[in-house]
Amino acid sequence: MVTILSVRFPTGIGSPQRISIFRQPSSKQSQFAMAFRKSLFPARHAVSRRSFVTAAASFLLAGPTTSPGGQREQEASKPPAGERPLLVVATDLYRPHDDPDDHWDLATAYALAQQNLVELLAVLIDHPRPDSLKDPDIEAVAQLNYLTGLPVPVLVGYGHPSKEWRENPSDSRALWGVQALLELMRNAPRPVVISVAGTCRNIAMAAHLDGETFRKKCAGVYVNAGTSRPLAENAPLEWNVTLDLEAYQAMFALPCPVYWMPCFEDVRRFEVSEYATYYRFRQGEVLPELSAGLRNFFAHIFRRELSGQHASLGWLQALLAPEDPELVARMNTMDRNMWCTAGFLHAAGLSVDGEGQLHPLQEAAHPVFKFEKIRVIDCQTGHIRWGTDEAAADRYIFRVLDKERYGYAMTQALKRLLRTIP
């Protein structure tokens, strides 16, 4: 089997091009995949979604498998066709980075795809802001494609505020990423899940252009933005909301399920809260247990920032280079603020208990989070007024059930996932 790394982007005037880089899986990886497939499904019979998630979650609990030679080998078998959730990650993933949590989130999505718990269809990267000198980080996608053998394409979003686009929607080339998302959804064999972290603009525009596709082919949108309980009506807006307020408001009118994941209860309080996704960990709690390749992936993000060196290495050279012990040591001392992990797990059909163990949804005895049905009352100011309502349709809010264990549990779950990437 040959896997394809694929990066898609516009090249000046004309149609998008696709660059493919081929990587042949090692015989050890193939042998492991066969052994894991047999261990999960010894008989050739239909396997339910729940059975597959249960088996895959059990595999993740056991941690990475090590060969007699000590090399990591983590490839899961594929579930029956039509079983895996189809996932699009919409993200403000830049180089130089805005916030490195976006790279940790992308690695999380790849780890789930590596274990065949989701099928990662595309990464849609926000267009850089007009005052920014940053670029969409297609290098990060290329690196994770190489490490996992997955052929995930890159799309670049629209670069102007929603209001400006509505008034002058003439720049068709700037809409390529949004149009490509719609085409991907139309052609998908089943409804697609979208995780949004960054601006909501591209999703709002896509739904405005073709609401029927969102009605029929969107399984849900995870909106990582906003505050759930601001301490005052004039409290500051959360960062992702400020990127495009009109687009954020449009999320709550989408014709599909919406899973709202407020980043904070109040943006001025960086703390674990009941209706907020925020948690934090020290990178040294996780990095030492990851593969050398994945540590190099993270090192490539910080090389200029921590070592003062220009990031002159290309994306592949950076992955394959010997590790820089001094750089890794400095990375280990950094704290990392995180928000999106639970949404990826929930989309994959997983829950987390207080020890950070992964379970299929509804099977965790004491989960640290869940989603509750809500009724959205008003969203005109950027601060959402809402109330819990079991009779509400297709609107949910993230809730922490165990504030004492949430941060620890999410860190352990993240570690279990990421150490499956070779």
Coordinates of C-alpha atoms in Angstrom, one line a residue:
M1 CA 0.0 0.0 0.0
V2 CA 1.3 3.5 -0.8
T3 CA 0.1 6.5 1.1
I4 CA -0.1 10.0 -0.3
L5 CA 0.7 13.3 1.4
S6 CA -1.3 15.9 -0.4
V7 CA -1.3 19.7 0.0
R8 CA -3.8 21.8 -2.0
F9 CA -3.4 25.5 -2.6
P10 CA -3.9 28.2 -5.2
T11 CA -0.9 29.1 -7.3
G12 CA -1.6 32.5 -8.7
I13 CA -4.2 32.7 -11.4
G14 CA -5.7 29.4 -12.4
S15 CA -7.1 26.3 -10.7
P16 CA -5.7 24.9 -7.5
Q17 CA -2.9 22.4 -7.8
R18 CA -2.2 19.3 -5.7
I19 CA 1.3 18.3 -4.6
S20 CA 1.7 14.7 -3.7
I21 CA 4.5 13.1 -1.8
F22 CA 4.6 9.3 -1.6
R23 CA 5.7 7.4 1.5
Q24 CA 5.8 3.6 1.6
P25 CA 4.8 2.2 5.0
S26 CA 7.3 0.0 6.7
S27 CA 6.8 -3.7 6.7
K28 CA 6.7 -3.5 10.5
Q29 CA 3.8 -1.0 10.3
S30 CA 2.0 -3.3 7.9
Q31 CA 2.6 -6.3 10.2
F32 CA 1.3 -4.4 13.2
A33 CA -1.8 -3.2 11.3
M34 CA -2.6 -6.8 10.4
A35 CA -2.1 -8.0 14.0
F36 CA -4.2 -5.2 15.4
R37 CA -6.9 -5.8 12.9
K38 CA -7.0 -9.5 13.8
S39 CA -7.0 -8.7 17.5
L40 CA -10.0 -6.4 17.1
F41 CA -12.0 -8.4 14.5
P42 CA -11.0 -12.1 14.5
A43 CA -14.1 -13.1 12.6
R44 CA -15.3 -11.6 9.3
H45 CA -18.6 -10.2 10.3
A46 CA -20.2 -6.8 10.5
V47 CA -19.0 -4.6 13.3
S48 CA -21.1 -1.9 14.8
R49 CA -19.9 1.7 15.4
R50 CA -20.1 1.1 19.1
S51 CA -18.1 -2.1 18.9
F52 CA -15.4 -0.4 16.9
V53 CA -15.1 2.6 19.2
T54 CA -15.0 0.3 22.3
A55 CA -12.2 -1.7 20.8
A56 CA -10.2 1.3 19.6
A57 CA -10.6 3.1 22.9
S58 CA -9.4 0.0 24.7
F59 CA -6.3 0.0 22.4
L60 CA -5.7 3.7 23.3
L61 CA -5.9 2.8 27.0
A62 CA -3.1 0.3 26.6
G63 CA -0.8 3.0 25.1
P64 CA 1.6 2.6 22.3
T65 CA 2.7 -0.8 21.2
T66 CA 6.4 -1.3 21.1
S67 CA 8.2 -3.9 18.9
P68 CA 11.0 -6.1 20.2
G69 CA 13.4 -3.5 18.7
G70 CA 11.7 -0.7 20.6
Q71 CA 10.2 1.1 17.6
R72 CA 6.7 2.5 18.0
E73 CA 4.2 0.9 15.7
Q74 CA 0.6 2.3 15.8
E75 CA -1.8 1.6 13.0
A76 CA -5.3 0.6 13.7
S77 CA -7.6 -1.4 11.4
K78 CA -10.3 0.4 9.5
P79 CA -13.9 0.0 10.7
P80 CA -16.6 -1.0 8.2
A81 CA -17.3 1.5 5.4
G82 CA -19.6 4.3 6.5
E83 CA -18.8 4.0 10.2
R84 CA -16.2 6.7 10.9
P85 CA -17.2 10.3 11.4
L86 CA -16.0 12.5 8.6
L87 CA -14.1 15.5 10.1
V88 CA -13.0 18.9 8.7
V89 CA -10.7 20.9 11.0
A90 CA -11.1 24.7 10.5
T91 CA -8.3 26.4 12.3
D92 CA -6.1 29.6 12.7
L93 CA -3.0 27.6 12.1
Y94 CA -0.1 29.9 11.2
R95 CA 3.7 30.0 10.9
P96 CA 5.0 31.8 12.9
H97 CA 2.3 30.6 15.3
D98 CA -0.5 32.7 16.9
D99 CA -0.9 30.2 19.7
P100 CA 0.8 26.8 19.7
D101 CA -2.4 25.2 21.0
D102 CA -3.5 25.0 17.3
H103 CA -0.7 22.7 16.5
W104 CA -1.5 20.5 19.5
D105 CA -5.1 20.4 18.3
L106 CA -4.1 19.4 14.8
A107 CA -2.0 16.6 16.1
T108 CA -5.0 15.5 18.2
A109 CA -7.1 15.3 15.1
Y110 CA -4.4 13.3 13.3
A111 CA -4.1 10.9 16.2
L112 CA -7.8 10.2 16.1
A113 CA -7.5 9.7 12.3
Q114 CA -4.4 7.5 12.7
Q115 CA -6.5 5.2 15.0
N116 CA -9.4 5.3 12.4
L117 CA -11.8 6.8 14.9
V118 CA -12.4 9.6 12.4
E119 CA -11.7 10.2 8.8
L120 CA -9.9 13.5 8.5
L121 CA -11.1 15.0 5.2
A122 CA -9.4 18.4 5.1
V123 CA -7.7 21.1 7.1
L124 CA -9.2 24.6 6.4
I125 CA -6.8 27.3 7.6
D126 CA -8.0 30.8 8.2
H127 CA -6.6 33.5 5.9
P128 CA -4.1 35.6 7.8
R129 CA -5.4 38.9 9.1
P130 CA -4.6 42.0 7.0
D131 CA -2.1 43.3 9.6
S132 CA -0.3 40.0 9.9
L133 CA 2.9 38.8 8.2
K134 CA 2.1 35.2 9.0
D135 CA 1.2 32.4 6.5
P136 CA -1.2 29.4 6.7
D137 CA 1.0 26.7 8.2
I138 CA 0.8 24.1 5.4
E139 CA 4.2 22.8 6.7
A140 CA 2.5 21.5 9.8
V141 CA -0.1 19.6 7.7
A142 CA 2.7 18.2 5.5
Q143 CA 4.6 17.0 8.5
L144 CA 1.7 15.2 10.1
N145 CA 0.7 13.7 6.8
Y146 CA 4.2 12.3 6.6
L147 CA 4.3 11.0 10.2
T148 CA 0.9 9.3 9.9
G149 CA 0.8 8.4 6.2
L150 CA -2.6 10.2 5.8
P151 CA -3.4 12.2 2.6
V152 CA -5.1 15.2 4.1
P153 CA -5.5 18.3 1.9
V154 CA -5.2 21.9 2.9
L155 CA -7.7 24.7 2.1
V156 CA -7.2 28.4 2.8
G157 CA -10.2 30.5 3.9
Y158 CA -11.6 33.9 3.0
G159 CA -9.6 36.9 4.1
H160 CA -12.2 39.7 4.5
P161 CA -14.9 40.3 7.1
S162 CA -18.3 38.8 6.5
K163 CA -19.9 42.3 6.1
E164 CA -17.4 43.2 3.4
W165 CA -18.0 40.0 1.6
R166 CA -21.7 40.4 1.6
E167 CA -21.4 43.9 0.1
N168 CA -18.9 42.9 -2.6
P169 CA -18.7 39.1 -3.2
S170 CA -16.8 39.5 -6.4
D171 CA -13.4 38.1 -5.5
S172 CA -14.0 34.5 -6.6
R173 CA -10.4 33.4 -6.1
A174 CA -10.6 34.4 -2.5
L175 CA -13.6 32.1 -2.1
W176 CA -11.8 29.0 -3.3
G177 CA -11.4 27.5 0.2
V178 CA -15.0 28.1 1.1
Q179 CA -16.2 26.7 -2.2
A180 CA -13.9 23.7 -1.9
L181 CA -15.4 23.0 1.6
L182 CA -18.9 23.0 0.1
E183 CA -17.8 20.7 -2.7
L184 CA -16.2 18.3 -0.2
M185 CA -19.5 18.2 1.8
R186 CA -21.6 17.7 -1.2
N187 CA -19.5 14.7 -2.4
A188 CA -19.1 13.2 1.1
P189 CA -20.8 9.8 1.5
R190 CA -22.4 10.9 4.8
P191 CA -22.7 14.1 6.8
V192 CA -19.5 15.8 7.8
V193 CA -18.4 17.1 11.3
I194 CA -16.7 20.5 11.4
S195 CA -14.5 21.7 14.2
V196 CA -14.0 25.5 14.2
A197 CA -11.2 27.2 16.2
G198 CA -10.3 30.7 15.0
T199 CA -12.7 32.8 13.0
C200 CA -16.2 31.4 12.2
R201 CA -16.1 33.3 8.9
N202 CA -15.5 30.4 6.5
I203 CA -18.3 28.3 8.0
A204 CA -20.8 31.2 8.1
M205 CA -20.0 32.0 4.5
A206 CA -20.3 28.4 3.3
A207 CA -23.7 28.1 5.0
H208 CA -24.8 31.4 3.5
L209 CA -23.8 30.2 0.0
D210 CA -25.5 26.8 0.3
G211 CA -27.6 26.3 3.4
E212 CA -29.2 23.2 1.9
T213 CA -25.8 21.4 1.9
F214 CA -25.4 22.3 5.5
R215 CA -28.9 21.0 6.2
K216 CA -28.3 17.7 4.5
K217 CA -24.6 17.1 4.8
C218 CA -23.4 18.6 8.1
A219 CA -23.5 16.3 11.1
G220 CA -22.5 19.1 13.5
V221 CA -20.3 22.1 14.0
Y222 CA -18.1 22.4 17.1
V223 CA -17.7 26.1 17.8
N224 CA -14.7 26.8 19.9
A225 CA -15.3 30.4 20.8
G226 CA -17.0 32.8 23.2
T227 CA -17.7 33.1 26.9
S228 CA -20.6 31.5 28.6
R229 CA -21.0 33.6 31.8
P230 CA -19.4 37.0 31.4
L231 CA -19.3 38.9 34.6
A232 CA -20.7 42.1 33.0
E233 CA -22.6 43.0 29.9
N234 CA -19.7 45.1 28.7
A235 CA -17.1 42.4 29.4
P236 CA -14.4 41.9 26.7
L237 CA -15.2 39.6 23.9
E238 CA -13.2 36.4 23.5
W239 CA -10.5 36.5 20.8
N240 CA -12.2 34.2 18.3
V241 CA -15.4 36.2 18.5
T242 CA -13.5 39.4 17.8
L243 CA -12.1 38.0 14.5
D244 CA -15.6 38.2 13.0
L245 CA -18.5 38.9 15.3
E246 CA -21.2 38.6 12.6
A247 CA -19.9 35.2 11.6
Y248 CA -19.8 34.0 15.2
Q249 CA -23.5 35.1 15.6
A250 CA -24.3 33.2 12.4
M251 CA -23.1 29.9 14.0
F252 CA -26.2 29.8 16.2
A253 CA -28.5 30.0 13.1
L254 CA -26.9 27.1 11.2
P255 CA -29.3 24.5 9.9
C256 CA -27.4 21.7 11.6
P257 CA -26.4 20.6 15.1
V258 CA -24.2 23.2 16.9
Y259 CA -21.9 22.1 19.8
W260 CA -20.9 25.3 21.5
M261 CA -17.6 25.1 23.3
P262 CA -17.1 28.4 25.2
C263 CA -13.4 29.1 25.8
F264 CA -14.1 30.8 29.2
E265 CA -16.9 31.8 31.4
D266 CA -15.4 35.2 31.5
V267 CA -12.4 36.0 29.2
R268 CA -10.5 37.6 32.1
R269 CA -10.4 34.4 34.1
F270 CA -8.0 31.8 32.8
E271 CA -9.3 28.9 35.0
V272 CA -11.2 25.7 34.8
S273 CA -14.9 26.5 34.9
E274 CA -18.2 24.7 34.7
Y275 CA -19.2 26.0 31.2
A276 CA -15.8 26.5 29.6
T277 CA -13.3 24.3 27.8
Y278 CA -10.1 25.8 29.1
Y279 CA -7.4 23.7 30.7
R280 CA -3.6 24.0 30.9
F281 CA -0.7 21.6 31.2
R282 CA 3.1 21.8 31.3
Q283 CA 4.5 20.5 28.0
G284 CA 7.1 18.5 29.9
E285 CA 4.2 16.3 31.2
V286 CA 3.5 15.1 27.6
L287 CA 6.5 15.6 25.3
P288 CA 8.9 13.0 26.8
E289 CA 6.3 10.3 26.0
L290 CA 5.9 11.2 22.4
S291 CA 7.8 9.8 19.4
A292 CA 10.9 11.6 18.3
G293 CA 9.2 12.6 15.1
L294 CA 6.3 14.2 16.9
R295 CA 8.6 16.0 19.3
N296 CA 10.5 17.4 16.2
F297 CA 7.1 18.5 14.8
F298 CA 6.6 20.6 17.9
A299 CA 10.2 21.7 18.0
H300 CA 9.8 23.1 14.5
I301 CA 7.1 25.5 15.8
F302 CA 9.4 26.9 18.5
R303 CA 12.8 26.8 16.9
R304 CA 13.1 30.5 16.1
E305 CA 11.3 31.5 19.3
L306 CA 13.3 29.5 21.8
S307 CA 16.7 29.0 20.2
G308 CA 17.0 32.2 18.3
Q309 CA 17.7 30.2 15.1
H310 CA 16.0 31.0 11.9
A311 CA 13.8 28.1 10.9
S312 CA 15.9 27.3 7.9
L313 CA 15.2 23.6 7.9
G314 CA 12.5 22.5 5.5
W315 CA 9.5 20.7 7.0
L316 CA 10.8 17.2 6.2
Q317 CA 14.4 18.0 7.2
A318 CA 13.0 19.3 10.5
L319 CA 11.2 16.0 11.2
L320 CA 14.1 13.8 10.4
A321 CA 16.9 15.8 12.0
P322 CA 18.5 14.7 15.3
E323 CA 16.7 16.2 18.3
D324 CA 18.1 19.4 19.8
P325 CA 18.3 18.5 23.6
E326 CA 18.5 22.2 24.6
L327 CA 15.5 23.1 22.6
V328 CA 13.5 20.2 23.9
A329 CA 14.4 21.0 27.5
R330 CA 13.2 24.6 27.0
M331 CA 10.0 23.3 25.4
N332 CA 9.4 21.1 28.5
T333 CA 9.3 24.1 30.8
M334 CA 6.5 25.8 28.8
D335 CA 2.8 25.8 29.9
R336 CA 0.2 25.2 27.2
N337 CA -3.3 26.7 27.3
M338 CA -5.8 24.4 25.6
W339 CA -9.5 24.5 24.7
C340 CA -10.5 22.2 21.9
T341 CA -9.5 18.7 23.0
A342 CA -12.9 17.6 24.3
G343 CA -14.6 18.5 21.1
F344 CA -12.4 16.3 19.0
L345 CA -12.9 13.4 21.4
H346 CA -16.7 13.9 21.5
A347 CA -16.8 14.0 17.7
A348 CA -15.0 10.7 17.6
G349 CA -17.5 9.1 20.0
L350 CA -15.2 9.2 23.0
S351 CA -15.5 10.4 26.6
V352 CA -13.0 10.8 29.4
D353 CA -13.1 9.7 33.0
G354 CA -11.4 11.4 35.9
E355 CA -8.2 9.4 35.4
G356 CA -7.9 10.4 31.8
Q357 CA -9.0 7.0 30.5
L358 CA -10.9 7.0 27.2
H359 CA -14.3 5.4 26.8
P360 CA -17.0 5.2 24.2
L361 CA -19.7 7.9 24.8
Q362 CA -22.3 6.9 27.4
E363 CA -20.0 4.2 28.8
A364 CA -17.8 6.3 31.1
A365 CA -19.0 5.8 34.7
H366 CA -17.8 9.2 35.8
P367 CA -17.1 11.4 32.7
V368 CA -15.4 14.8 33.3
F369 CA -17.4 16.6 30.6
K370 CA -20.6 16.3 28.6
F371 CA -22.8 18.4 26.3
E372 CA -26.2 19.7 27.4
K373 CA -29.1 20.9 25.3
I374 CA -29.6 24.6 25.4
R375 CA -31.9 27.3 24.0
V376 CA -30.1 30.3 22.6
I377 CA -32.0 33.4 23.7
D378 CA -29.9 36.2 22.1
C379 CA -26.5 36.6 20.5
Q380 CA -26.6 40.2 19.3
T381 CA -23.8 41.6 21.5
G382 CA -21.4 38.7 21.0
H383 CA -22.2 37.5 24.6
I384 CA -24.6 34.6 24.1
R385 CA -27.7 34.6 26.4
W386 CA -28.8 31.0 26.8
G387 CA -30.6 28.6 29.1
T388 CA -30.6 24.8 29.5
D389 CA -33.6 23.2 27.8
E390 CA -33.9 19.5 27.3
A391 CA -36.6 20.1 24.7
A392 CA -34.3 22.2 22.5
A393 CA -33.3 20.9 19.1
D394 CA -29.7 20.7 17.9
R395 CA -28.1 23.2 20.2
Y396 CA -25.6 22.1 22.9
I397 CA -23.2 23.6 25.3
F398 CA -20.0 22.1 26.8
R399 CA -20.1 21.5 30.5
V400 CA -17.4 20.3 32.9
L401 CA -18.7 17.8 35.4
D402 CA -15.6 17.5 37.6
K403 CA -13.7 20.7 37.8
E404 CA -11.1 19.1 40.2
R405 CA -10.2 16.4 37.8
Y406 CA -10.9 18.0 34.4
G407 CA -7.4 19.5 33.7
Y408 CA -5.6 16.3 34.7
A409 CA -7.9 14.0 32.9
M410 CA -7.7 16.0 29.6
T411 CA -3.9 16.1 29.8
Q412 CA -3.8 12.3 30.3
A413 CA -6.2 11.7 27.5
L414 CA -4.2 14.0 25.2
K415 CA -1.1 12.1 26.1
R416 CA -2.6 8.8 25.3
L417 CA -3.8 10.0 21.9
L418 CA -0.6 11.7 20.8
R419 CA 1.8 8.9 21.7
T420 CA 0.1 6.8 19.0
I421 CA 1.6 8.9 16.3
P422 CA 4.8 7.3 15.0

